Amino acid sequence: MTPAEYDYLRQFLKARSGLVLSNEKQYLIESRLLPVARKAGLQSIAALVAKLKEPRETILAEAVVEAMTTNESFFFRDKTPFEHFTQVMLPEMLKARAQQKRIRIWCAAASTGQEPYTLAMCLKEMESKLAGWRIEILGTDISNEVLDRAKAGTYTQFEVQRGLPIQLLLKYFTQHGESWTISQNLRSMIQWRKFNLLDSFQTLGQFDIVFCRNVLIYFDQPTKTDILARISKIMTPDGFLVLGAAETVVGLSDSFKPMTDRRGLYMPNLAASASAQPPRLSMVAGAGRTF
């Protein structure tokens, strides 16, 4: 791969997905995109680049973005965010939403679905406290491939052994040979949607809780700032934002403030956003679960 070809692919990926690759990531592009090229009948990265430059070459472009943005996920990843979910966020929401009895949750960059399904299991374990409540979970990702896997809810033995307690595996999954499928009851709790974080958030509606973990690290600073600003506009004033362990709003956004002693958990900074007064958004009803 020539420097010019690598530079083109870097610019292409940043424009299409926000992904920023350093000068040292050429090996990553070659290892992930050579299979894409060969599947398309192309013999080299050079041929792939030439094909991408053709007008209206959308199918190959999507395949390239999917190959470069597919990231791993696993159940109860990092544990702490889910402890915050059950011990901090939900108790606060149960008090604040006692009249409406409705909560909307967005899992951005949901990948193969482990994060939304983990939240669904947490909710099921608390269902005695949620009688009559409507809980909606929206899981989005830029990749059709990982969303198809998420919708199916089927995981390998290796995947269910990564972070998933055995009692929850036996309670919510059915084994089929070497794979495990999560129950239809939990699958029905989640709405899946292909979505690019560079696109407008206005069609998503308003959320009480947003999980946007381990995705901002792939963007440059202006893109991070832009995404955080747009998230703040679709969150309820008393909502919660959850970022990954290596991510922060510090130096990027005044729209959120960290919760004391709650690593990775943020709330809207009402003082900073008071003058902005964003337009009121509808909740946008979607697939959800009434307990």
C-alpha positions as a printed Julia matrix, in Angstrom:
291×3 Matrix{Float64}:
   0.0     0.0    0.0
   1.4     3.36  -1.0
   1.33    6.4    1.32
  -1.22    8.01  -1.01
  -3.53    5.0   -0.81
  -3.25    4.89   2.97
  -3.95    8.61   3.2
  -7.03    8.21   0.99
  -8.4     5.4    3.18
  -7.77    7.41   6.35
  -9.69   10.38   4.96
 -12.43    8.1    3.61
 -12.95    6.41   6.99
 -12.93    9.68   8.92
 -15.52   11.22   6.59
 -17.78    8.15   6.65
 -17.53    7.06  10.28
 -15.44    9.54  12.27
 -12.75    6.9   12.77
  -9.29    8.44  13.12
  -6.26    6.28  12.26
  -2.72    7.22  13.16
   0.26    6.87  10.87
   1.14    3.54  12.5
  -2.15    1.79  11.66
  -1.34    0.73   8.1
  -1.06   -2.9    9.21
  -4.61   -2.72  10.6
  -6.04   -1.5    7.32
  -4.25   -4.21   5.37
  -5.33   -7.02   7.69
  -8.98   -5.94   7.74
  -9.46   -4.7    4.19
  -7.61   -7.33   2.16
 -10.39   -9.87   2.87
 -12.97   -7.24   1.87
 -11.09   -6.6   -1.37
 -10.82  -10.29  -2.24
 -14.49  -10.89  -1.47
 -15.26   -8.14  -3.99
 -13.0    -9.81  -6.58
 -10.16   -7.35  -6.11
  -6.59   -8.51  -5.66
  -5.04   -5.64  -3.71
  -5.62   -2.59  -1.54
  -4.69   -0.47  -4.57
  -7.55   -2.02  -6.54
  -9.88   -1.47  -3.59
  -8.98    2.22  -3.42
  -9.52    2.62  -7.15
 -12.95    0.97  -6.85
 -13.95    3.18  -3.91
 -13.25    6.25  -6.0
 -15.86    5.23  -8.55
 -19.16    7.16  -8.35
 -22.03    5.45  -6.51
 -19.89    2.6   -5.19
 -21.97    2.31  -2.02
 -21.93   -1.43  -1.31
 -18.14   -1.67  -1.18
 -17.95    1.57   0.81
 -20.26    0.13   3.48
 -18.24   -3.07   3.62
 -15.04   -1.09   4.18
 -16.56    0.95   6.99
 -18.01   -2.15   8.65
 -14.67   -3.98   8.5
 -12.84   -1.11  10.15
 -15.39   -0.2   12.83
 -16.34   -3.64  14.13
 -15.25   -3.85  17.77
 -15.55   -6.52  20.41
 -18.06   -6.45  23.22
 -18.95   -8.7   26.12
 -21.57   -9.04  28.83
 -21.27   -6.89  31.96
 -18.17   -5.28  30.46
 -16.23   -3.39  33.18
 -19.02   -4.2   35.69
 -19.02   -0.7   37.26
 -21.41    0.92  34.71
 -24.0    -1.78  35.39
 -23.62   -1.36  39.14
 -24.26    2.34  38.57
 -27.26    1.42  36.44
 -28.94   -0.67  39.13
 -27.75    1.23  42.21
 -27.8     4.86  41.05
 -29.56    5.51  37.76
 -32.63    3.3   38.1
 -33.41    4.28  41.72
 -33.19    7.96  40.71
 -35.37    7.37  37.66
 -37.96    5.44  39.67
 -38.38    8.46  41.91
 -38.22   11.12  39.19
 -40.53    9.28  36.76
 -43.06    8.01  39.29
 -45.89    9.74  37.42
 -44.91    8.93  33.83
 -43.6     5.41  34.6
 -41.46    5.5   31.5
 -37.71    5.38  30.85
 -35.86    5.53  27.53
 -32.31    4.2   27.19
 -29.94    4.51  24.23
 -26.93    2.24  23.72
 -24.83    3.93  21.07
 -22.31    1.71  19.29
 -24.11   -1.37  20.6
 -21.98   -3.76  18.51
 -23.15   -7.4   18.77
 -25.64   -6.55  21.51
 -24.03   -7.61  24.78
 -24.44   -4.18  26.39
 -28.19   -3.75  25.66
 -28.87   -7.35  26.66
 -26.95   -6.83  29.91
 -29.2    -3.86  30.68
 -32.25   -5.97  29.81
 -31.11   -8.66  32.26
 -30.56   -6.03  34.96
 -34.1    -4.77  34.4
 -35.59   -8.27  34.48
 -33.83   -8.93  37.77
 -35.57   -5.81  39.15
 -38.96   -6.35  37.57
 -40.79   -6.5   40.91
 -39.95   -2.8   41.33
 -40.94   -1.96  37.75
 -44.55   -3.15  37.68
 -46.48   -0.98  35.23
 -43.37    0.77  33.94
 -42.53    1.03  30.25
 -38.81    0.7   29.57
 -37.44    1.25  26.06
 -33.92    0.31  25.0
 -32.57    1.43  21.63
 -29.37   -0.22  20.42
 -27.61    1.38  17.45
 -24.48    0.69  15.46
 -22.99    1.71  12.12
 -22.52   -1.93  11.08
 -25.29   -4.05   9.61
 -23.26   -7.17  10.29
 -23.03   -6.71  14.05
 -26.65   -5.56  14.27
 -27.8    -8.76  12.57
 -25.89  -10.73  15.21
 -27.38   -8.59  17.97
 -30.92   -9.15  16.71
 -30.37  -12.9   16.58
 -29.09  -12.88  20.15
 -26.96  -16.0   19.62
 -23.47  -16.23  21.1
 -20.64  -18.74  21.22
 -19.57  -20.56  24.36
 -16.56  -18.25  24.52
 -18.72  -15.12  24.31
 -21.11  -16.14  27.09
 -18.2   -17.05  29.35
 -16.83  -13.5   29.15
 -18.42  -11.65  32.07
 -21.82  -13.36  32.15
 -22.65  -14.95  35.53
 -23.56  -18.61  35.18
 -26.91  -18.14  36.93
 -27.98  -15.53  34.37
 -26.75  -17.7   31.5
 -28.92  -20.59  32.67
 -31.86  -18.29  33.43
 -32.01  -16.27  30.21
 -30.3   -18.38  27.52
 -31.04  -21.64  25.74
 -28.18  -23.83  24.56
 -28.03  -25.09  20.99
 -24.95  -27.25  20.55
 -21.94  -24.96  20.94
 -23.99  -21.73  20.99
 -26.43  -20.0   23.33
 -29.47  -17.91  22.35
 -30.94  -15.28  24.64
 -34.65  -15.57  25.38
 -37.25  -14.0   23.12
 -38.56  -12.26  26.22
 -35.34  -10.24  26.47
 -34.89   -9.81  22.71
 -38.3    -8.16  22.56
 -37.15   -5.48  25.02
 -34.71   -3.93  22.54
 -35.17   -2.01  19.31
 -32.21   -2.17  16.92
 -31.33    0.47  14.37
 -28.45    1.16  12.03
 -27.12    4.6   12.91
 -24.0     6.65  12.27
 -22.96    8.91  15.15
 -21.94   11.56  12.62
 -25.6    11.9   11.57
 -28.26   14.09  13.2
 -29.68   12.75  16.47
 -33.0    14.57  16.09
 -34.87   11.51  14.77
 -33.96    9.44  17.82
 -36.12   11.34  20.29
 -35.28   12.06  23.91
 -33.5     9.77  26.35
 -33.19    9.46  30.1
 -30.04    7.33  30.0
 -27.35    7.18  27.29
 -24.59    4.56  27.18
 -21.87    5.77  24.8
 -18.97    3.64  25.92
 -15.67    2.89  24.21
 -16.51    4.72  21.0
 -15.36    8.32  21.54
 -11.78    7.05  21.85
 -11.76    6.42  18.09
 -12.62   10.04  17.19
 -10.56   13.21  17.08
 -11.23   15.99  19.59
 -13.58   18.14  17.45
 -15.71   15.08  16.66
 -15.84   14.07  20.33
 -16.92   17.6   21.29
 -19.59   17.63  18.58
 -21.04   14.25  19.57
 -21.18   15.17  23.26
 -22.91   18.45  22.42
 -25.51   16.67  20.35
 -26.08   14.01  23.01
 -26.74   16.75  25.54
 -29.55   18.1   23.35
 -31.47   14.81  23.33
 -31.17   14.05  27.05
 -33.63   14.86  29.78
 -32.26   17.49  32.23
 -31.99   14.89  35.0
 -30.67   12.1   32.79
 -27.43   10.13  32.89
 -24.57    9.68  30.42
 -22.24    6.69  30.7
 -18.8     6.76  29.05
 -16.05    4.15  28.9
 -13.31    3.84  31.49
 -10.78    5.56  29.21
 -13.15    8.37  28.19
 -14.07   11.7   29.77
 -15.94   14.93  29.08
 -13.17   16.99  30.7
 -11.72   19.39  28.18
 -14.33   18.4   25.62
 -17.72   19.55  26.85
 -19.29   21.81  29.47
 -22.68   20.21  28.85
 -22.03   17.41  31.35
 -20.61   17.2   34.85
 -19.09   14.08  36.43
 -20.85   12.49  39.37
 -18.65   12.44  42.45
 -17.12    9.02  43.14
 -18.97    7.49  40.17
 -16.33    6.83  37.53
 -17.64    7.15  33.99
 -21.04    8.52  35.05
 -22.14   12.04  34.09
 -25.21   14.23  34.33
 -26.27   17.23  32.23
 -24.7    20.45  33.47
 -27.84   22.55  33.76
 -25.94   25.72  34.56
 -23.96   25.5   31.34
 -26.93   24.62  29.16
 -29.52   27.01  30.62
 -28.83   29.73  28.09
 -28.96   27.36  25.13
 -32.61   26.28  25.68
 -32.72   23.54  23.0
 -36.08   22.77  21.37
 -38.21   20.23  23.21
 -38.03   16.78  21.64
 -40.72   14.15  21.52
 -39.88   10.89  23.23
 -40.38    8.93  19.97
 -42.11    5.7   20.91
 -40.39    2.52  19.88
 -40.1    -1.09  20.89
 -40.18   -1.34  24.64
 -41.27   -3.48  27.52
 -44.0    -2.85  30.05
 -43.26   -4.67  33.27
